[in-house]
Amino acid sequence: MTMTRRDFLSAFSALAAAPALCARAWGAPLPREADIVVIGAGAAGIAAARRIMAANRRVIVVEAAGQVGGRCRTDTVTFDVPFDRGARWMHNPDTNPMIKLARNTGLDISPVPLGQKIRIGRRNARAGETEEFLAALVRANRAFDEASRGKSDVACASVLPKDLGSWAGTVEFVLGANATGKDLKDISVIDKARAQERNAAIACRQGLGTLIAKLGEQVPLTLSTPASRISWSGRDVTVDTPAGKIAARAAIITVSSNVLTAGNIKFTPDIPKRQLDAAAKLSLGSYDRIALQLPGNPLGLARDDLIIEQSASTRTALLLANIGGSSLCSIDVAGSFGRELAAQGEPAMVAFAVEWLGKLFGSEAASAVKKSSATRWDAAPFALGAMSSAAPGAQPSRKILTEPIGCMFLAGEATHETLWGTVDGAWDSGERAAEAALRRIGALRYEPVGAPAPGAKRRRHPAPARSAGAPIN
Ligand SMILES: Cc1cc2nc3c(=O)[nH]c(=O)nc-3n(C[C@H](O)[C@H](O)[C@H](O)COP(=O)(O)OP(=O)(O)OC[C@H]3O[C@@H](n4cnc5c(N)ncnc54)[C@H](O)[C@@H]3O)c2cc1C
């Protein structure tokens, strides 16, 4: 049976390098001053810089990596079609300002009509079995919602219904690792219940990394320039990089929660323990893609078919087949299983993917692999993981990260209360931090917290809108 589009998208939409054209020319001197300096050229950093430019203030973005995009990174070299190594879908097209901007870039932005199936061994699930699975998802989500209204925050796993039978492992995978990069035992039930639904999959045919680079084209930025130290006060800030120092009146720091807590950037004085503890409680989960080029469609699947299996455990994966009509397929692994697998290296990841496909589709699939590539986000030095999720008890940490630290403002997906773990949330957080920084330097008038800046079309953080029982990603 094919599920309804809404049910399945709700269940699976989670989870899914382009050059910076305005990057500082090689050898050109680093600007010594800006009104606001932005650390990181991922979605949050580019959104922040664009907002500052719209307010006619001087901004410079310093980026450690050699390309724009951060955890949105499109590999245009390995295969004959773009491969999104990080995020691949945007969500919520009716309310997502990033999608509106994306549509004006000239890139090809369109919904992905996902085909959605569950395998039980070598066959597709029957209608009744799919209904059972969907009912199990509804019950699990309802349990999370109810528990989130309780006195204390607990782990999602502790309230998962015990009688999900043969669907327990699949439900755990879909709602835990696949949605957030962490297992349900490591996820706050309040954080999970507060997450806004990601209700559609909107892709950029040229890749989401390409899109972020395009949106950053006019932004003054410098690549391969890691911030090594930030000296800050309530009045101004100095950022040390290998290319020199930049003085500014405010800074926006968009590095991931894991990069922040790893201490790769030194702060003088130290960043307050309150924010550092909050970031530690919002550590990144593990999520990786194993891409296989399978010419001739040996799996017999349609364009953009999305497949999971009935699994007795979370040692499983998510397949997106024939991406965009190509012969590229990605097998996504996540959570503690994905972390252990990725730690073993790319050959072990590819071997797992091939074996898993063989189990579900027969051994011809295994012998059809022409080319492969796997991401290892936990080991990527400027990300150190995939996406944040709150440890049990830690949902308030997201708000703590939005508090100003002198003239520094944190942004990035981890700082978003309802769209954490997404590009959309990262973008929104960058705009929010930019407005706070602009107010700080007197470029916007002070407004009550949460009030929109004049002319700004920033999304509010709505109460979670979830269809009954729909998972968040
Ligand atoms: C495999 C995978 C699949 C995903 N799928 C989806 C999806 O389909 N849809 C979705 O919405 N989200 C998805 N996500 C999550 C999404 O990618 C992130 O939420 C989002 O891209 C985070 O953006 P950000 O700007 O907050 O952080 P980042 O993208 O991490 O940006 C931070 C930037 O800071 C830079 N930096 C780090 N250290 C320094 C330093 N010392 N100096 C200067 N710069 C520094 C980094 O290089 C990086 O460019 C996925 C993530 C992964 C890993």
PDB file of C-alpha atoms in Angstrom, residues 281-375:
ATOM      1  CA  LYS A 281      22.669  20.047  26.480  1.00  0.00           C
ATOM      2  CA  LEU A 282      21.793  20.717  22.830  1.00  0.00           C
ATOM      3  CA  SER A 283      24.538  18.559  21.428  1.00  0.00           C
ATOM      4  CA  LEU A 284      24.344  17.334  17.850  1.00  0.00           C
ATOM      5  CA  GLY A 285      22.993  13.961  16.898  1.00  0.00           C
ATOM      6  CA  SER A 286      24.494  11.798  14.199  1.00  0.00           C
ATOM      7  CA  TYR A 287      23.031  11.638  10.679  1.00  0.00           C
ATOM      8  CA  ASP A 288      24.878  10.517   7.551  1.00  0.00           C
ATOM      9  CA  ARG A 289      24.118   9.719   3.961  1.00  0.00           C
ATOM     10  CA  ILE A 290      25.621   6.830   2.022  1.00  0.00           C
ATOM     11  CA  ALA A 291      25.199   7.635  -1.659  1.00  0.00           C
ATOM     12  CA  LEU A 292      25.236   4.845  -4.211  1.00  0.00           C
ATOM     13  CA  GLN A 293      25.001   5.225  -7.932  1.00  0.00           C
ATOM     14  CA  LEU A 294      22.864   2.344  -9.173  1.00  0.00           C
ATOM     15  CA  PRO A 295      22.466   2.543 -12.950  1.00  0.00           C
ATOM     16  CA  GLY A 296      19.637   0.650 -14.597  1.00  0.00           C
ATOM     17  CA  ASN A 297      17.297   0.887 -11.600  1.00  0.00           C
ATOM     18  CA  PRO A 298      18.106  -2.543 -10.114  1.00  0.00           C
ATOM     19  CA  LEU A 299      15.797  -1.819  -7.170  1.00  0.00           C
ATOM     20  CA  GLY A 300      12.826  -1.410  -9.504  1.00  0.00           C
ATOM     21  CA  LEU A 301      11.757   1.762  -7.713  1.00  0.00           C
ATOM     22  CA  ALA A 302      10.287   5.027  -8.966  1.00  0.00           C
ATOM     23  CA  ARG A 303      11.788   8.522  -8.895  1.00  0.00           C
ATOM     24  CA  ASP A 304      12.197   9.787  -5.309  1.00  0.00           C
ATOM     25  CA  ASP A 305      10.757   6.673  -3.695  1.00  0.00           C
ATOM     26  CA  LEU A 306      11.296   6.834   0.060  1.00  0.00           C
ATOM     27  CA  ILE A 307      11.653   3.454   1.747  1.00  0.00           C
ATOM     28  CA  ILE A 308      11.952   2.222   5.307  1.00  0.00           C
ATOM     29  CA  GLU A 309      11.778  -1.329   6.569  1.00  0.00           C
ATOM     30  CA  GLN A 310       9.978  -3.066   9.355  1.00  0.00           C
ATOM     31  CA  SER A 311      12.901  -3.524  11.693  1.00  0.00           C
ATOM     32  CA  ALA A 312      13.321  -5.217  15.028  1.00  0.00           C
ATOM     33  CA  SER A 313      15.820  -2.586  16.099  1.00  0.00           C
ATOM     34  CA  THR A 314      17.163   0.853  15.236  1.00  0.00           C
ATOM     35  CA  ARG A 315      19.987  -0.770  13.262  1.00  0.00           C
ATOM     36  CA  THR A 316      18.256   0.259  10.073  1.00  0.00           C
ATOM     37  CA  ALA A 317      18.204   3.005   7.452  1.00  0.00           C
ATOM     38  CA  LEU A 318      16.127   5.212   5.176  1.00  0.00           C
ATOM     39  CA  LEU A 319      16.426   4.903   1.414  1.00  0.00           C
ATOM     40  CA  LEU A 320      15.720   7.712  -1.054  1.00  0.00           C
ATOM     41  CA  ALA A 321      15.852   6.067  -4.459  1.00  0.00           C
ATOM     42  CA  ASN A 322      16.461   7.504  -7.919  1.00  0.00           C
ATOM     43  CA  ILE A 323      16.920  11.028  -6.596  1.00  0.00           C
ATOM     44  CA  GLY A 324      15.317  13.541  -8.915  1.00  0.00           C
ATOM     45  CA  GLY A 325      14.977  10.846 -11.588  1.00  0.00           C
ATOM     46  CA  SER A 326      18.711   9.999 -11.584  1.00  0.00           C
ATOM     47  CA  SER A 327      20.421   6.730 -10.714  1.00  0.00           C
ATOM     48  CA  LEU A 328      21.631   8.182  -7.403  1.00  0.00           C
ATOM     49  CA  CYS A 329      20.239   6.599  -4.235  1.00  0.00           C
ATOM     50  CA  SER A 330      20.985   7.611  -0.668  1.00  0.00           C
ATOM     51  CA  ILE A 331      20.863   5.316   2.322  1.00  0.00           C
ATOM     52  CA  ASP A 332      20.685   7.399   5.504  1.00  0.00           C
ATOM     53  CA  VAL A 333      21.894   6.097   8.855  1.00  0.00           C
ATOM     54  CA  ALA A 334      21.513   7.929  12.127  1.00  0.00           C
ATOM     55  CA  GLY A 335      21.451   7.856  15.916  1.00  0.00           C
ATOM     56  CA  SER A 336      23.779   5.667  17.953  1.00  0.00           C
ATOM     57  CA  PHE A 337      23.865   3.007  15.247  1.00  0.00           C
ATOM     58  CA  GLY A 338      24.739   5.574  12.583  1.00  0.00           C
ATOM     59  CA  ARG A 339      27.393   7.106  14.827  1.00  0.00           C
ATOM     60  CA  GLU A 340      29.083   3.750  15.427  1.00  0.00           C
ATOM     61  CA  LEU A 341      28.936   2.874  11.748  1.00  0.00           C
ATOM     62  CA  ALA A 342      30.347   6.229  10.599  1.00  0.00           C
ATOM     63  CA  ALA A 343      33.171   5.898  13.123  1.00  0.00           C
ATOM     64  CA  GLN A 344      34.262   2.750  11.265  1.00  0.00           C
ATOM     65  CA  GLY A 345      34.813   4.755   8.088  1.00  0.00           C
ATOM     66  CA  GLU A 346      33.426   4.994   4.593  1.00  0.00           C
ATOM     67  CA  PRO A 347      34.095   1.403   3.422  1.00  0.00           C
ATOM     68  CA  ALA A 348      32.135   0.012   6.388  1.00  0.00           C
ATOM     69  CA  MET A 349      29.287   2.418   5.682  1.00  0.00           C
ATOM     70  CA  VAL A 350      29.095   1.441   2.022  1.00  0.00           C
ATOM     71  CA  ALA A 351      29.280  -2.257   2.970  1.00  0.00           C
ATOM     72  CA  PHE A 352      26.338  -1.813   5.341  1.00  0.00           C
ATOM     73  CA  ALA A 353      24.295   0.029   2.697  1.00  0.00           C
ATOM     74  CA  VAL A 354      24.924  -2.650   0.093  1.00  0.00           C
ATOM     75  CA  GLU A 355      24.087  -5.449   2.511  1.00  0.00           C
ATOM     76  CA  TRP A 356      20.918  -3.653   3.641  1.00  0.00           C
ATOM     77  CA  LEU A 357      19.743  -3.142   0.067  1.00  0.00           C
ATOM     78  CA  GLY A 358      20.541  -6.757  -0.694  1.00  0.00           C
ATOM     79  CA  LYS A 359      18.397  -7.879   2.229  1.00  0.00           C
ATOM     80  CA  LEU A 360      15.430  -5.817   1.034  1.00  0.00           C
ATOM     81  CA  PHE A 361      15.776  -6.024  -2.759  1.00  0.00           C
ATOM     82  CA  GLY A 362      18.024  -8.960  -3.592  1.00  0.00           C
ATOM     83  CA  SER A 363      21.702  -9.349  -4.275  1.00  0.00           C
ATOM     84  CA  GLU A 364      21.581  -7.912  -7.832  1.00  0.00           C
ATOM     85  CA  ALA A 365      21.343  -4.505  -6.194  1.00  0.00           C
ATOM     86  CA  ALA A 366      24.674  -5.072  -4.490  1.00  0.00           C
ATOM     87  CA  SER A 367      26.488  -5.892  -7.671  1.00  0.00           C
ATOM     88  CA  ALA A 368      25.030  -2.855  -9.490  1.00  0.00           C
ATOM     89  CA  VAL A 369      26.850  -0.206  -7.445  1.00  0.00           C
ATOM     90  CA  LYS A 370      28.915   1.901  -9.835  1.00  0.00           C
ATOM     91  CA  LYS A 371      30.149   4.603  -7.499  1.00  0.00           C
ATOM     92  CA  SER A 372      29.726   5.452  -3.827  1.00  0.00           C
ATOM     93  CA  SER A 373      30.384   8.187  -1.325  1.00  0.00           C
ATOM     94  CA  ALA A 374      29.489   8.596   2.341  1.00  0.00           C
ATOM     95  CA  THR A 375      29.333  11.596   4.619  1.00  0.00           C
TER      96      THR A 375
END
